[in-house]
XYZ file of C-alpha atoms in Angstrom:
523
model
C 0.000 0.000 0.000
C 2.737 2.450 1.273
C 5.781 1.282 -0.689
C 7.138 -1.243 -3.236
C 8.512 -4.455 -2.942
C 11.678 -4.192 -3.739
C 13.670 -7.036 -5.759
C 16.219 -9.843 -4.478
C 19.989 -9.273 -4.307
C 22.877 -9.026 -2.060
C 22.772 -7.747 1.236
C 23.701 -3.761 1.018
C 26.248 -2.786 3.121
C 24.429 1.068 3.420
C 21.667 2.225 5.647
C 20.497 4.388 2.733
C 20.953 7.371 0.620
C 20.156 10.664 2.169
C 18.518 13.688 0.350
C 19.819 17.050 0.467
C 17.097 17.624 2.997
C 17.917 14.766 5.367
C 15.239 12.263 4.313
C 16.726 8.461 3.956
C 15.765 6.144 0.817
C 16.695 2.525 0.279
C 18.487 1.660 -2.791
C 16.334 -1.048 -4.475
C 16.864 -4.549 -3.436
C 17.758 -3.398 0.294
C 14.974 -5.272 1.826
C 14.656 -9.547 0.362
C 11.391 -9.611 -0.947
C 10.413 -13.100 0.869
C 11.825 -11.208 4.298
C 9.061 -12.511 6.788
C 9.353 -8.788 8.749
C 8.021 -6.771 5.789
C 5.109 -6.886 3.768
C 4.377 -3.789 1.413
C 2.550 -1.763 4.097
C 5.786 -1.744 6.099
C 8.177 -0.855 3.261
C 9.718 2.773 4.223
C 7.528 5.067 1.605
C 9.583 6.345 -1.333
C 10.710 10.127 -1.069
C 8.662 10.847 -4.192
C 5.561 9.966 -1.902
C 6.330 11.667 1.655
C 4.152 14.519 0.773
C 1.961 15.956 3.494
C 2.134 19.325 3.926
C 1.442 21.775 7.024
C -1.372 21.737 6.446
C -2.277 18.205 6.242
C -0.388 17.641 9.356
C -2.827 20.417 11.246
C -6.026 19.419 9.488
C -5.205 15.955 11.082
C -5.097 17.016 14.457
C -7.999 19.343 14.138
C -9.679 16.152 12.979
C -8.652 13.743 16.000
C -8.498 16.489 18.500
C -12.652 17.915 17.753
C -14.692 15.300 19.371
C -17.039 14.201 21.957
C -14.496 12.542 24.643
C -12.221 16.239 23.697
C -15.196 17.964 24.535
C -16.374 16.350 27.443
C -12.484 16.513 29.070
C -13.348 19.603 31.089
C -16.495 17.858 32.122
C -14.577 15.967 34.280
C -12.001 18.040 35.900
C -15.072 20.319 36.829
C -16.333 17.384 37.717
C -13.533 17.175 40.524
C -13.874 20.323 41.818
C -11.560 22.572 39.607
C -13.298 25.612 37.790
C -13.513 26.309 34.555
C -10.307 28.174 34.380
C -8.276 24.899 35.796
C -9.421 22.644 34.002
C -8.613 24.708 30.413
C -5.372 25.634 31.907
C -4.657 21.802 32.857
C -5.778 21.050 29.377
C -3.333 23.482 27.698
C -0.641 22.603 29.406
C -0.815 18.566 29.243
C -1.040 19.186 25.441
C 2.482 21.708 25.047
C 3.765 19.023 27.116
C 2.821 15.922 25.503
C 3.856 17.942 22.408
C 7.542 17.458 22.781
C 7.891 13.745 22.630
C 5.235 13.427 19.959
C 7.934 15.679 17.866
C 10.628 13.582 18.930
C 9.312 10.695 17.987
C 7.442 11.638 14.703
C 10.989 12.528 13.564
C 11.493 9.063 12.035
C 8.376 9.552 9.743
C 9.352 12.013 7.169
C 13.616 10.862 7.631
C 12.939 7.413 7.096
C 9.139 6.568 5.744
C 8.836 3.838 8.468
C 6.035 3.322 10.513
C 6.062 2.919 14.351
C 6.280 -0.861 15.201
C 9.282 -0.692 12.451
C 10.844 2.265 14.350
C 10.506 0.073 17.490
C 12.376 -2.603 16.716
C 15.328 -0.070 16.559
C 15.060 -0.255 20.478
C 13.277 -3.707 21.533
C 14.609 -5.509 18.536
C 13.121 -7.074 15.218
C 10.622 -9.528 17.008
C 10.331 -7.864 20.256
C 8.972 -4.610 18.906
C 5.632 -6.439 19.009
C 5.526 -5.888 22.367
C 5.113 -1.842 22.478
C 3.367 -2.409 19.086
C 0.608 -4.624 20.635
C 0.607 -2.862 23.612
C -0.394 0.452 21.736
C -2.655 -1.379 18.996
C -4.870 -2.675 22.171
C -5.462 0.311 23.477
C -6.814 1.828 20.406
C -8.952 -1.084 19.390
C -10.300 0.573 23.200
C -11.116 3.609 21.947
C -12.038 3.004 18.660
C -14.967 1.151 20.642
C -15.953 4.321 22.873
C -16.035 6.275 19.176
C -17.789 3.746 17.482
C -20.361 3.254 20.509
C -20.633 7.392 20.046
C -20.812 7.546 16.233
C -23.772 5.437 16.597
C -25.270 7.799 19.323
C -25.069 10.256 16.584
C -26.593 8.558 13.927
C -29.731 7.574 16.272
C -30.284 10.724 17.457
C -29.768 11.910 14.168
C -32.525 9.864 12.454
C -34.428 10.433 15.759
C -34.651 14.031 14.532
C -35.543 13.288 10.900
C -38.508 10.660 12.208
C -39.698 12.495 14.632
C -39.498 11.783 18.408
C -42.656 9.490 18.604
C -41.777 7.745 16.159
C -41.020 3.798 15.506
C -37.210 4.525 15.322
C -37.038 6.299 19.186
C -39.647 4.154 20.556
C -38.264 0.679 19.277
C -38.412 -2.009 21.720
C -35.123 -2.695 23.629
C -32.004 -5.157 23.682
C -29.731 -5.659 25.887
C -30.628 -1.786 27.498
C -30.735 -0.146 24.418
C -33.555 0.003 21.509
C -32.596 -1.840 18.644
C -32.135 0.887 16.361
C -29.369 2.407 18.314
C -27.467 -0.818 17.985
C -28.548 -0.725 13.929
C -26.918 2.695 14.291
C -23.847 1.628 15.800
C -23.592 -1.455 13.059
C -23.964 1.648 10.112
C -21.177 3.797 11.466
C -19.457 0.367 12.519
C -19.387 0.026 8.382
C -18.988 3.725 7.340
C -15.679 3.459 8.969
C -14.639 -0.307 7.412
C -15.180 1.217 4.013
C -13.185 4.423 4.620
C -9.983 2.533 6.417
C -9.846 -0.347 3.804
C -9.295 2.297 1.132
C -5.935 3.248 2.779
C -4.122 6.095 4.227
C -4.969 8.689 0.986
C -8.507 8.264 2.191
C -7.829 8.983 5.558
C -5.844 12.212 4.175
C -8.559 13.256 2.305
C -11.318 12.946 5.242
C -9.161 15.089 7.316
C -8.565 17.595 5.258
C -11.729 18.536 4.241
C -13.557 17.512 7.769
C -11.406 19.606 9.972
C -13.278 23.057 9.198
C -16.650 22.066 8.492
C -16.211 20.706 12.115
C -14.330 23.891 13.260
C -17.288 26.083 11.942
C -19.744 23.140 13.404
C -18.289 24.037 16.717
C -18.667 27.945 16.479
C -22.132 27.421 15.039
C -23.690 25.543 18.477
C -21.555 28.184 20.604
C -23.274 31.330 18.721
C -26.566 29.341 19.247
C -26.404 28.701 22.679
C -24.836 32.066 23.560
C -28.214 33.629 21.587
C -30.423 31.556 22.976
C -28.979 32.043 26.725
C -28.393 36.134 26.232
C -25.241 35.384 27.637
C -23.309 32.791 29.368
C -24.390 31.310 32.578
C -23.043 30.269 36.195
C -20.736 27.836 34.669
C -18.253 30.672 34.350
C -18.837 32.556 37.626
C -18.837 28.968 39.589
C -15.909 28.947 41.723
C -13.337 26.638 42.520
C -13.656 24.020 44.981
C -10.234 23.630 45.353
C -8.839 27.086 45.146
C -5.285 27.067 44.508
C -3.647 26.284 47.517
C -2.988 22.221 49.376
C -6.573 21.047 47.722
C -5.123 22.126 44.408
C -2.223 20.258 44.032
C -2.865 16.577 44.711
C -5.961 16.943 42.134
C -3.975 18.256 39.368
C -1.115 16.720 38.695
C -3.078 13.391 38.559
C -5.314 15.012 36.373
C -2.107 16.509 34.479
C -1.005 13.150 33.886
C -4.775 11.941 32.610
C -4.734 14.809 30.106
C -1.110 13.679 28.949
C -2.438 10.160 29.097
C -5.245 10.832 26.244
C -2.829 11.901 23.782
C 0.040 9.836 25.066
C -1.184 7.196 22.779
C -0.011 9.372 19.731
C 3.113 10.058 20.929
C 4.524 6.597 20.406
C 2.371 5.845 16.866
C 2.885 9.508 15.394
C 5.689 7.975 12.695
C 2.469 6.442 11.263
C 1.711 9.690 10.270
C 4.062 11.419 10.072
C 6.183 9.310 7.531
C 4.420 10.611 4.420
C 5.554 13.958 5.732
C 6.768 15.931 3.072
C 9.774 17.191 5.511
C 10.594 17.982 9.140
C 9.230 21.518 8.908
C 5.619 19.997 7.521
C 5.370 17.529 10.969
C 6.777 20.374 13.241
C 4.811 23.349 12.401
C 1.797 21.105 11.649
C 1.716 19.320 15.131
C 2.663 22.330 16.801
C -0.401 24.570 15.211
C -2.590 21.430 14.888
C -2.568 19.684 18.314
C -2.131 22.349 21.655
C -3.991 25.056 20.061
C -6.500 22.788 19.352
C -7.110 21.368 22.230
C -6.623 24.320 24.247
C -9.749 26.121 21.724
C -11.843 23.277 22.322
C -11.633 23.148 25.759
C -12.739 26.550 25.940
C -15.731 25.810 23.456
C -16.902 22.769 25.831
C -17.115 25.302 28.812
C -18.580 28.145 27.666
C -21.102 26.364 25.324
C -22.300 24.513 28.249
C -21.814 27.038 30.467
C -24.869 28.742 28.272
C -26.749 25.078 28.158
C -27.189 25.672 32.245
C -28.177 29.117 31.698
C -30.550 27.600 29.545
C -32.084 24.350 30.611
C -30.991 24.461 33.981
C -28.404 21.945 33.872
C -24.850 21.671 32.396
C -25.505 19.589 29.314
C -21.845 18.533 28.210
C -22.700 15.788 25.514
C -22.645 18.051 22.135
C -24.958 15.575 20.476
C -27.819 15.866 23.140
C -26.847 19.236 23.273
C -27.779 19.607 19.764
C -30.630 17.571 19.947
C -32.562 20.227 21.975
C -32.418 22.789 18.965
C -35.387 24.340 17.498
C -34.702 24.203 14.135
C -34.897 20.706 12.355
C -31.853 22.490 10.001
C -29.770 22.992 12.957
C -29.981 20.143 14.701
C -29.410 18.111 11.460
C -26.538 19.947 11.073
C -24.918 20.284 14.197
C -25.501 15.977 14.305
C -23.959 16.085 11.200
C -20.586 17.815 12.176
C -20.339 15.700 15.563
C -20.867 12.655 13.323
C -18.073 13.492 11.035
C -15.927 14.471 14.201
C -16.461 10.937 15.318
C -15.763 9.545 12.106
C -12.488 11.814 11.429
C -11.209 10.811 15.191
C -11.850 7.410 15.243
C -10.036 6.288 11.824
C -6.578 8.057 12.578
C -6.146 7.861 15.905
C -7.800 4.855 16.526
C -7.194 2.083 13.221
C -4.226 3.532 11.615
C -2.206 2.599 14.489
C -3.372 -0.969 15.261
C -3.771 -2.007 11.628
C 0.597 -1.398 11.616
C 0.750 -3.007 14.555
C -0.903 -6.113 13.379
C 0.563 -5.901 10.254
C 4.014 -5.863 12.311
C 2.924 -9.191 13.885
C 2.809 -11.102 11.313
C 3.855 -9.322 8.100
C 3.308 -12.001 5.264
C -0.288 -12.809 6.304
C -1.854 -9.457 7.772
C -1.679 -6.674 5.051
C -2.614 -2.812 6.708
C -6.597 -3.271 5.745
C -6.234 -6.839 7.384
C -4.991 -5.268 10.471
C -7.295 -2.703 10.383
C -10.830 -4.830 10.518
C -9.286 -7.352 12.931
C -9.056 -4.140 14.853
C -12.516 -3.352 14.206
C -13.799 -6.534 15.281
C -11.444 -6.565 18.538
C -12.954 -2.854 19.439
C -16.223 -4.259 19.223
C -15.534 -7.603 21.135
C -14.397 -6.477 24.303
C -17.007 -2.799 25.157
C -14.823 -0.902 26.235
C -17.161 2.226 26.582
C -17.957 1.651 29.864
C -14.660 3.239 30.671
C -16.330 6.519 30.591
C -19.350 6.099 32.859
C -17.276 7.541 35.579
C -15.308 10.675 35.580
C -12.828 9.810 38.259
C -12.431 6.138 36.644
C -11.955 7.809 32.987
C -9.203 10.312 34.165
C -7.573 8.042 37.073
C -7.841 4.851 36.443
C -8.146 4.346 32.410
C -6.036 7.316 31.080
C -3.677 7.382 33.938
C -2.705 3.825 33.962
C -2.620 3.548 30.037
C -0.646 6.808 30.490
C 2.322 5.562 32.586
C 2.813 2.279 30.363
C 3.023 4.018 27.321
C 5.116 6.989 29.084
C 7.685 3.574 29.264
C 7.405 2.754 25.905
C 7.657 6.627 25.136
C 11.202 7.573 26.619
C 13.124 3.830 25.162
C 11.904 4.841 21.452
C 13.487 8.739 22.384
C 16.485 7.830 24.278
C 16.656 4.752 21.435
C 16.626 7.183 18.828
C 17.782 10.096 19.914
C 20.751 9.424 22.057
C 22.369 6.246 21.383
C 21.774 6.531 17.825
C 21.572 9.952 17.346
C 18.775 9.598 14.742
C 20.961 7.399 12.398
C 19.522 4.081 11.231
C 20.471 1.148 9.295
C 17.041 1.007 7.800
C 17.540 -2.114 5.867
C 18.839 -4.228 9.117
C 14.969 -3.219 10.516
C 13.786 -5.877 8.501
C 16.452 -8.133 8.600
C 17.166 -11.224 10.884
C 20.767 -10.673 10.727
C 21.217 -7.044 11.184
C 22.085 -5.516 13.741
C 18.666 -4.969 15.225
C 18.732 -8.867 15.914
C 20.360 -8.350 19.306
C 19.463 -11.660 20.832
C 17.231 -13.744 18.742
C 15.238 -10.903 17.933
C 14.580 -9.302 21.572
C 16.640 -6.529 23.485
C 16.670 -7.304 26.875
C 17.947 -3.998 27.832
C 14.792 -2.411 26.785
C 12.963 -5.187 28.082
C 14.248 -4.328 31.406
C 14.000 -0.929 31.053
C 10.047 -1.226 30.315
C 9.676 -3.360 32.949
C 11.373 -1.213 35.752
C 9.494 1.549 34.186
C 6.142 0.294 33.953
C 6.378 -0.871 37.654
C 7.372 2.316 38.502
C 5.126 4.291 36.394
C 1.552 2.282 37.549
C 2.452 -0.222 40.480
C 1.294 1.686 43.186
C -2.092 2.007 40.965
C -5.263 2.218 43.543
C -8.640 2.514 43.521
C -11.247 3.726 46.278
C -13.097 0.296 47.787
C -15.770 -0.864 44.975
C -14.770 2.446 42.319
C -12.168 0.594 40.493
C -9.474 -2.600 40.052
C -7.028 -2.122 42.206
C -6.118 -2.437 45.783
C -6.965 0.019 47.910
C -3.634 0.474 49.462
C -1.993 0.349 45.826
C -0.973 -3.170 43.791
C 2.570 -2.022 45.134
C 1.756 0.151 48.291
C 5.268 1.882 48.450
C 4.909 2.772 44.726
C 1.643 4.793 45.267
C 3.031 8.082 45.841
C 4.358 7.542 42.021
C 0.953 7.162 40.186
C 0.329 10.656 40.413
C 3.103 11.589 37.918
C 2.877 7.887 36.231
C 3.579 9.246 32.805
C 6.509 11.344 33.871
C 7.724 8.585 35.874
C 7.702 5.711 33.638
C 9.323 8.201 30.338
C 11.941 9.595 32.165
C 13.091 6.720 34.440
C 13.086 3.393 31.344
C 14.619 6.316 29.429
C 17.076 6.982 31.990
C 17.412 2.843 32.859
C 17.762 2.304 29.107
C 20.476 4.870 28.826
C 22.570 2.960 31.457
C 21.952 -0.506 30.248
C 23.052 0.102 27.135
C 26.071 1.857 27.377
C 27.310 -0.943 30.253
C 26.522 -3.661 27.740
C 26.804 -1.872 23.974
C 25.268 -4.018 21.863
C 26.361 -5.136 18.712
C 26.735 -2.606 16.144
C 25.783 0.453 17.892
C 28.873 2.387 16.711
C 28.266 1.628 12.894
C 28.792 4.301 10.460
C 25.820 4.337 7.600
C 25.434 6.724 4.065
C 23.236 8.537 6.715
C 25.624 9.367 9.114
C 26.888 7.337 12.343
C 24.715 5.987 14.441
C-alpha cells in the first residue's frame, strides 16, 4: 500500500541514501522480498511519496483532537472540583507538554518513511517490537470502541430528529438496554468506517482535510446558538473553585495533568504512522505544533462556555454536544450540528484509533496481515471487548483508564526517544529493521535492555495504581503500596526513568553494532 517491494539481491552494506534535505531512501533490493518482517505496508515510503504538507499535518489534528471525549475533558475536571479556568489551563498545558515527545518521535516519519512498530524494533529488537506495538494497537482497538459506541449515538439521534421523536425509530423495543435501532446505528457507522480505512491512508488524508473546518465552523455554530439563545453565558463561568489554589489544588492536578497527557500519550509513540508521508521535518513540526495544543486548548474553551450557556438555559450543564444539539429548534440545525459531531467521530476514530493498530498487526505477522487486514481485525477486537464503559465515571476515565494507560506508554515513550535520539543519534540502518541478521537482531530478535528498562518503568510508572473500595481494580492500598506516591506523575515517571534505565543498560553492555557508520551518518 505504502511502498514497493523491492527485488532480491545481495545484502547492502548502506543504511540508505540521504537527500539534500535529510530524508533516507533505500536503494532497491535493500529489503529480500520473501523477508518474513516486511510486507508492502511496512516498506519505508519512497521520497517521491512523503508529501503531506502543514497543512495536512494540522487538518489531522484538528480532525482527531474535535470530538465528543475532547469535549467532554473539562467535564470531568469540573467534575472534581476545579473551575472552569483549571481545568482549560490543565488542558493546555498537558497538550504543550505531551507535544515534545510526539515531535521527537514523529521525527522518524518524514527521515525514514517507516512506521512505528518498524521504528521500534530499533530499540526492543526485530521480534520484540511487538511488544510496544501490541501494547499500543490494544489500546486503540479501546477507543475506537468508545467512538464507534458514540458515532452510533449520533446517527440515532440523528434519524431520531428526521422521524420524529414518537416515532417507531425512538420508541423501538429494547435489547440488551438499548432500543434496537441504536445498535442498527452503531452497526452503520461500525461500516462507514470499514469502508473508509480499507481504502488506505490517501482516504484517511482526504477525510481530514476537508472535515477539519466544516467541524471547526460546526463548533462555532452551536456556541453562537447557545450564547443567543442564553443572552449570555451562565453560572458555569462565575462557579468557583472548589479547590482554590492552595494544598486542595495540588494533589488533584497533577493526577489530572497526567490523565490529560495520558489521552494523547497514545499518539506520541504511533505519530511515525503519520508522520512518515511527511513531506519534511518543517511539515510535521509546524503542523503538530499549530494542529494539536492550540487545538485542544480552543476546544476546551468551546466545551465550557457552550455549556456554560446550556445551564443558563435548561438548567443543567448539558456537556454531551450531540444531546446538546438535539434540543435545537430548528430541524436544520440540529441536522446539522448531528452532522458535524458525526463526522468528528468519524475523522477521530479512523486516525487515531485504526491507523495505528492495523501497523501493529501488520508488524505481527507481516506475510499474512496486510494494513486493511490489520485494520478490521481491529474493528472486530474494538467491538468484542465494550470498552465504553470506561467513561461512565469521571474519576475512573481520568484516574484509572487514562492514567494507567498513560504511565505504560510513558515507558514505551522515553526507550523509542532515548533509542533514537541518544544512542543513535537519529541514524539508522534502515535495511537491518527488517532483517534477521542485522544488527537490530540483538538476541534472537529481543533486546533485553529495553525489556528491562520497560519493565522497571512500567512498575514504577503504575504499580502503586489504587482505587477507592468498589470504584475501580485495584487495591486500595496500591498493587505495590510503596509505589503509590508515584501514580500521580505515572507518565513522567515511567518516560523519564526506562529512558534513563535504558540509557545505562546500554552503554554498560553496547550491543552489537551500535557504533556503525551508515550513508546517513553514524549511528
Amino acid at each position: 500500500m505504502t511502498g514497493t517491494a523491492p527485488a532480491k539481491s545481495d545484502r547492502p552494506s548502506d543504511g540508505g541514501t540521504a537527500t539534500p534535505d535529510g530524508r533516507v531512501e533505500l536503494p532497491p533490493g535493500a529489503i529480500p522480498a520473501d523477508s518474513r518482517f516486511a510486507n508492502a505496508d511496512l516498506y519505508p515510503v519512497p521520497v517521491a511519496e512523503r508529501r503531506w504538507t502543514t497543512y495536512n499535518f494540522a487538518a489531522l489534528w484538528v480532525g482527531m483532537a474535535v470530538n465528543i471525549p475532547s469535549w467532554t475533558l473539562a467535564s470531568g475536571l469540573i467534575a472534581l472540583g476545579m473551575d472552569w479556568k483549571q481545568a482549560v489551563l490543565t488542558i493546555a498545558l498537558a497538550n504543550v507538554i505531551v507535544l515534545l515527545p510526539m515531535l521527537l518521535t514523529g521525527h522518524a516519519g518524514p527521515k525514514y518513511g517507516i512506521p512505528f512498530p518498524v521504528l521500534a524494533r530499533a530499540s526492543f529488537g526485530v521480534v520484540g517490537a511487538n511488544l510496544p506495538a501490541l501494547l499500543r494497537g490494544l489500546v486503540a482497538c479501546a477507543w475506537f470502541g468508545i467512538q464507534t459506541w458514540i458515532g452510533g449515538q449520533s446517527i440515532f439521534f440523528l434519524a431520531g430528529k428526521i422521524f420524529g421523536e414518537g416515532s417507531w425509530w425512538v420508541l423501538a423495543g429494547e435489547t440488551f438496554g438499548y432500543p434496537w435501532t441504536q445498535w442498527l446505528s452503531f452497526l452503520l457507522f461500525f461500516l462507514i468506517e470499514v469502508v473508509v480505512i480499507v481504502r488506505g491512508m490517501d482516504a484517511v488524508r482526504h477525510l481530514e482535510n476537508w472535515a477539519a473546518p466544516l467541524m471547526l465552523l460546526g463548533a462555532l455554530a452551536l456556541l453562537w446558538w447557545i450564547a443567543d439563545k442564553a443572552g449570555g453565558f451562565g453560572p458555569l463561568l462565575d462557579q468557583p473553585s472548589q479547590l482554590g489554589w492552595g494544598a486542595d489544588f495540588w494533589p488533584v492536578f497533577f493526577p489530572a495533568l497526567m490523565g490529560m497527557i495520558g489521552f494523547w500519550s497514545t499518539l506520541s509513540l504511533n505519530i511515525p504512522d503519520f508522520t512518515r508521508f511527511g513531506a519534511g521535518q518543517r511539515s510535521q513540526v509546524w503542523g503538530q505544533t499549530l494542529g494539536l495544543p492550540t487545538t485542544m486548548a480552543a476546544f476546551a474553551l468551546l466545551s465550557v462556555l457552550v455549556t456554560s450557556g446550556s445551564q443558563a438555559v435548561y438548567g443543567e450543564p448539558v456537556w454531551d454536544p450531540s444531546q446538546l444539539a438535539a434540543r435545537m429548534d430548528s430541524t436544520v440545525g440540529v441536522l446539522f450540528a448531528l452532522f458535524v459531531v458525526l463526522m468528528a467521530t468519524l475523522s477521530t476514530n479512523i486516525a487515531a484509533n485504526l491507523v495505528s493498530p492495523a501497523y501493529d498487526l501488520s508488524n505481527l505477522a507481516p506475510r499474512l496481515i496486510t494494513f486493511r487486514t490489520g485494520a478490521l481485525l481491529a474493528c472486530v477486537i474494538g467491538v468484542v471487548i465494550f470498552p465504553w464503559k470506561l467513561i461512565e465515571n469521571p474519576s475512573v476515565y481520568i484516574f484509572t483508564w487514562l492514567g494507567t494507560v498513560g504511565g505504560l506508554l510513558g515507558t514505551v515513550g522515553g526507550i523509542l526517544i532515548a533509542d533514537y535520539w541518544l544512542v543513535r543519534r537519529t541514524r539508522l540502518e534502515l535495511a537491518d529493521l527488517y532483517r534477521p541478521d542485522g544488527v537490530y537482531w540483538y538476541s534472537g530478535g529481543w533486546n533485553w535492555r529495553a525489556l528491562v528498562a520497560f519493565a522497571a518503568g512500567g512498575t514504577l510508572a503504575v504499580g502503586g495504581s489504587s482505587s477507592a473500595p468498589g470504584s475501580g481494580p485495584f487495591p486500595a492500598d496500591g498493587l505495590i503500596p510503596v509505589l503509590e506516591p508515584l501514580v500521580d506523575y505515572g507518565w513522567a515517571v515511567g518516560l523519564s526513568s526506562s529512558a534513563l534505565l535504558y540509557l545505562v543498560l546500554t552503554a554498560a553492555f553496547r550491543p552489537r553494532g551500535a557504533g556503525r557508520k551508515t550513508a546517513a551518518g553514524p549511528q
